[in-house]
mmCIF file of C-alpha atoms in Angstrom:
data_model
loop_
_atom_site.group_PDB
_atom_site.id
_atom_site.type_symbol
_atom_site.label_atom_id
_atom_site.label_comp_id
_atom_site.label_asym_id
_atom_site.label_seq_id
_atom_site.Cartn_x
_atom_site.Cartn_y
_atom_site.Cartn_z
ATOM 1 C CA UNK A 571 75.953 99.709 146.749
ATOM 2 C CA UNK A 572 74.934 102.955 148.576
ATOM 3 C CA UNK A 573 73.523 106.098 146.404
ATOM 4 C CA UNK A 574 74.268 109.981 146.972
ATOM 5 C CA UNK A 575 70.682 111.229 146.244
ATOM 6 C CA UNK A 576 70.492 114.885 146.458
ATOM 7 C CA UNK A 577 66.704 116.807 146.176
ATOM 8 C CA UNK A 578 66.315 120.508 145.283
ATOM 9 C CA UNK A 579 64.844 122.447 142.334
ATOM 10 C CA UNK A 580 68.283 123.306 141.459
ATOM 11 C CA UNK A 581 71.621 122.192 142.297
ATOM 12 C CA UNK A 582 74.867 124.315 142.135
ATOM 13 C CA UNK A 583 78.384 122.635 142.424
ATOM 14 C CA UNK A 584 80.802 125.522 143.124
ATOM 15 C CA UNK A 585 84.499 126.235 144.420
ATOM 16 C CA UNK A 586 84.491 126.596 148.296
ATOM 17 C CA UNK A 587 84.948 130.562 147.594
ATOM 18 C CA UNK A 588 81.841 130.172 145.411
ATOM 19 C CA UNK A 589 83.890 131.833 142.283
ATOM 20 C CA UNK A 590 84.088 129.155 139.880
ATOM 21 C CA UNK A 591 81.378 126.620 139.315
ATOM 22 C CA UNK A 592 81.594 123.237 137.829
ATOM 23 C CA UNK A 593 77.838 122.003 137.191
ATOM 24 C CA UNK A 594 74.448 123.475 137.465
ATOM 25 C CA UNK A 595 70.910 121.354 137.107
ATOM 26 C CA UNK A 596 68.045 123.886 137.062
ATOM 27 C CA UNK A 597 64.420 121.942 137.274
ATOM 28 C CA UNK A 598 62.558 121.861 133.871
ATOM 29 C CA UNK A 599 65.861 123.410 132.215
ATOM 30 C CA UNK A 600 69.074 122.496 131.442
ATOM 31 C CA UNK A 601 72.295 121.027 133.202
ATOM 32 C CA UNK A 602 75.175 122.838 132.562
ATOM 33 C CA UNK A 603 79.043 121.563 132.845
ATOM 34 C CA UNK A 604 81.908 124.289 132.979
ATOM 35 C CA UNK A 605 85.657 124.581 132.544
ATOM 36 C CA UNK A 606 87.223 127.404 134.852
ATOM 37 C CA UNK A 607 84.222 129.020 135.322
ATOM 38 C CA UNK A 608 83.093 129.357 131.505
ATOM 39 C CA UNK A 609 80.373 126.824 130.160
ATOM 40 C CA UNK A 610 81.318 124.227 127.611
ATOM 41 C CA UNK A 611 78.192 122.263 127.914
ATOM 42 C CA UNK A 612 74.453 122.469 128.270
ATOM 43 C CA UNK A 613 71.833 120.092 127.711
ATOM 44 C CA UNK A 614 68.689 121.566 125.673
ATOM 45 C CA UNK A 615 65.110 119.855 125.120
ATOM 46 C CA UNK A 616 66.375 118.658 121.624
ATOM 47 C CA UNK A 617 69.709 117.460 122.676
ATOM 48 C CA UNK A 618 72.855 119.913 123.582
ATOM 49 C CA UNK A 619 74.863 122.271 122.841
ATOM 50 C CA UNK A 620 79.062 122.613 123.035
ATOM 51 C CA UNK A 621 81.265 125.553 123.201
ATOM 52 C CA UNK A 622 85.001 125.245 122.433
ATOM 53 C CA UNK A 623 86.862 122.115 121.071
ATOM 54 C CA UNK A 624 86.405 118.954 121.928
ATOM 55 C CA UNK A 625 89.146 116.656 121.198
ATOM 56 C CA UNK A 626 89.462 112.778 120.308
ATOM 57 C CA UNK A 627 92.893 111.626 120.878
ATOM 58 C CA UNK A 628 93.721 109.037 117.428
ATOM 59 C CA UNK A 629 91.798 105.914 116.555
ATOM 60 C CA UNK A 630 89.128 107.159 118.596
ATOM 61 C CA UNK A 631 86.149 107.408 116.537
ATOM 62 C CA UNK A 632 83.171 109.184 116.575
ATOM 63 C CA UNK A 633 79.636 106.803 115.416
ATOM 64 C CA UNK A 634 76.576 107.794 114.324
ATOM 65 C CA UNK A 635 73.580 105.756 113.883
ATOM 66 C CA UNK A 636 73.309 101.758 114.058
ATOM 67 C CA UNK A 637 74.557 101.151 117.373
ATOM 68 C CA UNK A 638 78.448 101.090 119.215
ATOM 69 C CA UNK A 639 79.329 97.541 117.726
ATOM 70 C CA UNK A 640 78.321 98.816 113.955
ATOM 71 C CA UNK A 641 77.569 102.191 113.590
ATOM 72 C CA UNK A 642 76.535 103.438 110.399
ATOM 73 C CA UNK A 643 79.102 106.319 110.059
ATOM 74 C CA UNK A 644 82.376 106.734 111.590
ATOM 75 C CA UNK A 645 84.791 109.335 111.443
ATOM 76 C CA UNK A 646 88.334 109.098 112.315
ATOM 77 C CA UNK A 647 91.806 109.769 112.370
ATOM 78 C CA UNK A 648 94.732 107.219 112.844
ATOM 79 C CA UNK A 649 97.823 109.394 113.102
ATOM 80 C CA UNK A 650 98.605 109.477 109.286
ATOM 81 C CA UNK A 651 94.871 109.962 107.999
ATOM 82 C CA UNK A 652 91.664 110.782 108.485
ATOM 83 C CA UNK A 653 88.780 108.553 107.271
ATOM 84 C CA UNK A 654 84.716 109.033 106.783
ATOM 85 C CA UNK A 655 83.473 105.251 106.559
ATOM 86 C CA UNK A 656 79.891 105.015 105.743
ATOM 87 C CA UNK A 657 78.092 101.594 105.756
ATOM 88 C CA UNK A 658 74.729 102.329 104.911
ATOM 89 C CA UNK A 659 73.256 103.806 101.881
ATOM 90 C CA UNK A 660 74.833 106.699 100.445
ATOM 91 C CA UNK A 661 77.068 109.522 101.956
ATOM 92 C CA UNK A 662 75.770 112.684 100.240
ATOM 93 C CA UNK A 663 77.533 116.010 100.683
ATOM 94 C CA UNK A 664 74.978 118.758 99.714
ATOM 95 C CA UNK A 665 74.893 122.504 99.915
ATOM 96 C CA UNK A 666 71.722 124.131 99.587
ATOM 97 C CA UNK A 667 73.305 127.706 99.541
ATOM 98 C CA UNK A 668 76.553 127.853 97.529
ATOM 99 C CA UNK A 669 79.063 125.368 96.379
ATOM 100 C CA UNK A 670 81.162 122.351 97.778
ATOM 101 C CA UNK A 671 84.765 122.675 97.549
ATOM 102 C CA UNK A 672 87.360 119.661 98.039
ATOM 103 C CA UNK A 673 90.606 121.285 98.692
ATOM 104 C CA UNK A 674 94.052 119.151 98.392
ATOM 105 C CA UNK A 675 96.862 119.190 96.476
ATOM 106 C CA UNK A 676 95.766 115.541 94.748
ATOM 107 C CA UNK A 677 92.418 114.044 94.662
ATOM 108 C CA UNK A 678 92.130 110.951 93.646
ATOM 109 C CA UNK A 679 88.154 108.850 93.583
ATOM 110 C CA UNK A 680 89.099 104.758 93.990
ATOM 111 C CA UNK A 681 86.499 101.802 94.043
ATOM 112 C CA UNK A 682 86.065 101.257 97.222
ATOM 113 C CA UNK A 683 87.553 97.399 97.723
ATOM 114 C CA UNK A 684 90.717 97.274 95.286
ATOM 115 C CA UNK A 685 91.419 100.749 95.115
ATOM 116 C CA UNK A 686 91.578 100.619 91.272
ATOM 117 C CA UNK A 687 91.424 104.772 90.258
ATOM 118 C CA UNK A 688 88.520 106.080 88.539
ATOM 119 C CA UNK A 689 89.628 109.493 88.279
ATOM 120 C CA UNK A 690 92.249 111.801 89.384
ATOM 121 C CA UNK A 691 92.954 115.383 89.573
ATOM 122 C CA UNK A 692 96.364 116.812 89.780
ATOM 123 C CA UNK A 693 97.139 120.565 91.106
ATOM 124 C CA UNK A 694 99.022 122.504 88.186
ATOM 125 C CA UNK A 695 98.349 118.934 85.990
ATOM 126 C CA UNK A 696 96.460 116.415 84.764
ATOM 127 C CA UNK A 697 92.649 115.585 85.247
ATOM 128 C CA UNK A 698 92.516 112.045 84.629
ATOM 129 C CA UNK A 699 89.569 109.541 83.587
ATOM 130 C CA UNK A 700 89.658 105.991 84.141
ATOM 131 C CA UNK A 701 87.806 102.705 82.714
ATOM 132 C CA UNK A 702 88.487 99.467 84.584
ATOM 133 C CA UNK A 703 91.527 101.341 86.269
ATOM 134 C CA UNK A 704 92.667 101.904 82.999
ATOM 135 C CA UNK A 705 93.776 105.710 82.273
ATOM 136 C CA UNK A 706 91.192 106.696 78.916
ATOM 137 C CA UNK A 707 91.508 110.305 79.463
ATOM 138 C CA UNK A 708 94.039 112.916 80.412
ATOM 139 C CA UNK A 709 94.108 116.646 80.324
ATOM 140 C CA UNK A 710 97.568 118.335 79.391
ATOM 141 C CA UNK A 711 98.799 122.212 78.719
ATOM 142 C CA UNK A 712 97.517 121.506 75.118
ATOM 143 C CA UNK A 713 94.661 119.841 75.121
ATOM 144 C CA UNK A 714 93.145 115.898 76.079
ATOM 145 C CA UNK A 715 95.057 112.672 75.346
ATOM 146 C CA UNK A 716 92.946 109.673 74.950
ATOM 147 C CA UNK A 717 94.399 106.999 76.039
ATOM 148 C CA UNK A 718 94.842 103.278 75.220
ATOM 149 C CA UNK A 719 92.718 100.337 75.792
ATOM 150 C CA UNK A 720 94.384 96.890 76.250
ATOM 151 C CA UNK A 721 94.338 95.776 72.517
ATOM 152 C CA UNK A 722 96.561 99.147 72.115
ATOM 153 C CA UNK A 723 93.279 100.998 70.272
ATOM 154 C CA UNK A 724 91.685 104.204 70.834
ATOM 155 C CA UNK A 725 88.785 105.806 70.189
ATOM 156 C CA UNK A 726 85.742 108.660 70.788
ATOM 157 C CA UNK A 727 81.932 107.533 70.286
ATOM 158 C CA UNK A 728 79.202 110.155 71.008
ATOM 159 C CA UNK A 729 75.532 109.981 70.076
ATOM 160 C CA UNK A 730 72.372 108.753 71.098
ATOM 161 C CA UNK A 731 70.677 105.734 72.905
ATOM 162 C CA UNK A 732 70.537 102.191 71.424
ATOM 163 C CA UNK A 733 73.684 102.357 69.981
ATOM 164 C CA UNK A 734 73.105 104.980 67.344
ATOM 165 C CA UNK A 735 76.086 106.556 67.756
ATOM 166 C CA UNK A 736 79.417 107.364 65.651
ATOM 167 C CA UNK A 737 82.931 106.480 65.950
ATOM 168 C CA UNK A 738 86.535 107.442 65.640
ATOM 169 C CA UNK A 739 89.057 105.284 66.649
ATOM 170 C CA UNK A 740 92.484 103.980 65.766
ATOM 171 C CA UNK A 741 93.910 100.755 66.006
ATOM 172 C CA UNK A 742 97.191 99.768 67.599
ATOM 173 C CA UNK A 743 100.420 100.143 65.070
ATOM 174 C CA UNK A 744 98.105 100.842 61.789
ATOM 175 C CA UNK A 745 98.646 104.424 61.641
ATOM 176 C CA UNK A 746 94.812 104.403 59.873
ATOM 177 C CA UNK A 747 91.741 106.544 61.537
ATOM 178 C CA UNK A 748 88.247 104.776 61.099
ATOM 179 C CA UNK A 749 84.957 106.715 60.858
ATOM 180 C CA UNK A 750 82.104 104.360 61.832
ATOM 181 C CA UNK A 751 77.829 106.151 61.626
ATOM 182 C CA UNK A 752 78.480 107.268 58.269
ATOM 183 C CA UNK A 753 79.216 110.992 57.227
ATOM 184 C CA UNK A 754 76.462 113.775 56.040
ATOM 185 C CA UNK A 755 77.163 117.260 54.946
ATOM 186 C CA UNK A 756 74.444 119.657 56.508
ATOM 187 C CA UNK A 757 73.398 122.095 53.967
ATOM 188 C CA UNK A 758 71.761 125.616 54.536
ATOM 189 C CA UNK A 759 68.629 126.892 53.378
#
């Protein structure tokens, strides 16, 4: 093999009318790439820096960390969706100077293997809760609906740690409420 080695403190590639350049390498500085004459690339001492769009026809995937063969993060898009797959740890979205928003019509939060719901949010609808993928809570114009578990019983428990909580709860086809914690009337002074 045979090598094109060329030495100079800086090296220009231009058009022949020396109007539009393609790469510059300045010594100690950076090496620029351009597109018609307007830079879209420059390396820096911590990396570089990109102007414009830069575009990744589908199934190509961008990887970060790990190495090529298993990255740790991967983004994505397959011609119907777009996917964020993180393998290690936890991915954390965080905003240290306002608020995250997720904007979509329907978002719905699914264990990650069986894609059982845990929760799901419905524009002009329902905000649903979820317990073993099945639907405990559900938000409608008049208030919440608890749902049913598999015995066909409901109920609400709030309270403390240990167990020292109370109850309300129904049970399937009885028609009867039960109170469970016992009831006190608080009285003024």
């Amino acid at each position: 093999t045979h090598t094109l080695r060329i030495v100079a403190d800086n090296i220009h590639l231009e058009a022949g009318d020396f109007g539009d350049e393609f790469l510059r390498c300045t010594h100690d500085g950076g090496v620029s790439l351009y597109f018609d004459n307007s830079q879209k690339f420059i390396t820096t001492s911590d990396g570089g820096t990109f102007s414009g769009s830069l575009l990744f026809p589908d199934n190509q995937r961008i990887k970060v960390g790990g190495d090529a063969s298993s990255p740790d993060l991967q983004i994505y898009h397959d011609s119907n969706n777009t996917y964020m797959l993180n393998t290690t740890g936890n991915l954390i979205l965080k905003d240290t100077t306002g608020s995250i928003y997720l904007q979509s019509s329907n978002i719905y939060i699914q264990d990650d293997t069986t894609n059982e719901n845990i929760a799901r949010f419905i524009s002009d609808g329902a905000c649903e809760l979820y317990h073993d993928n099945g639907k405990r809570l559900e938000t409608f114009d008049l208030g919440i609906d608890i749902g049913l578990n598999a015995t066909g019983n409901f109920g609400i428990r709030w309270g403390g740690a240990n167990y020292n909580y109370a109850n309300i709860w129904t049970e399937y086809g009885s028609g009867d409420i039960f109170l469970a914690g016992g009831l006190k009337q608080k009285t003024t002074n």
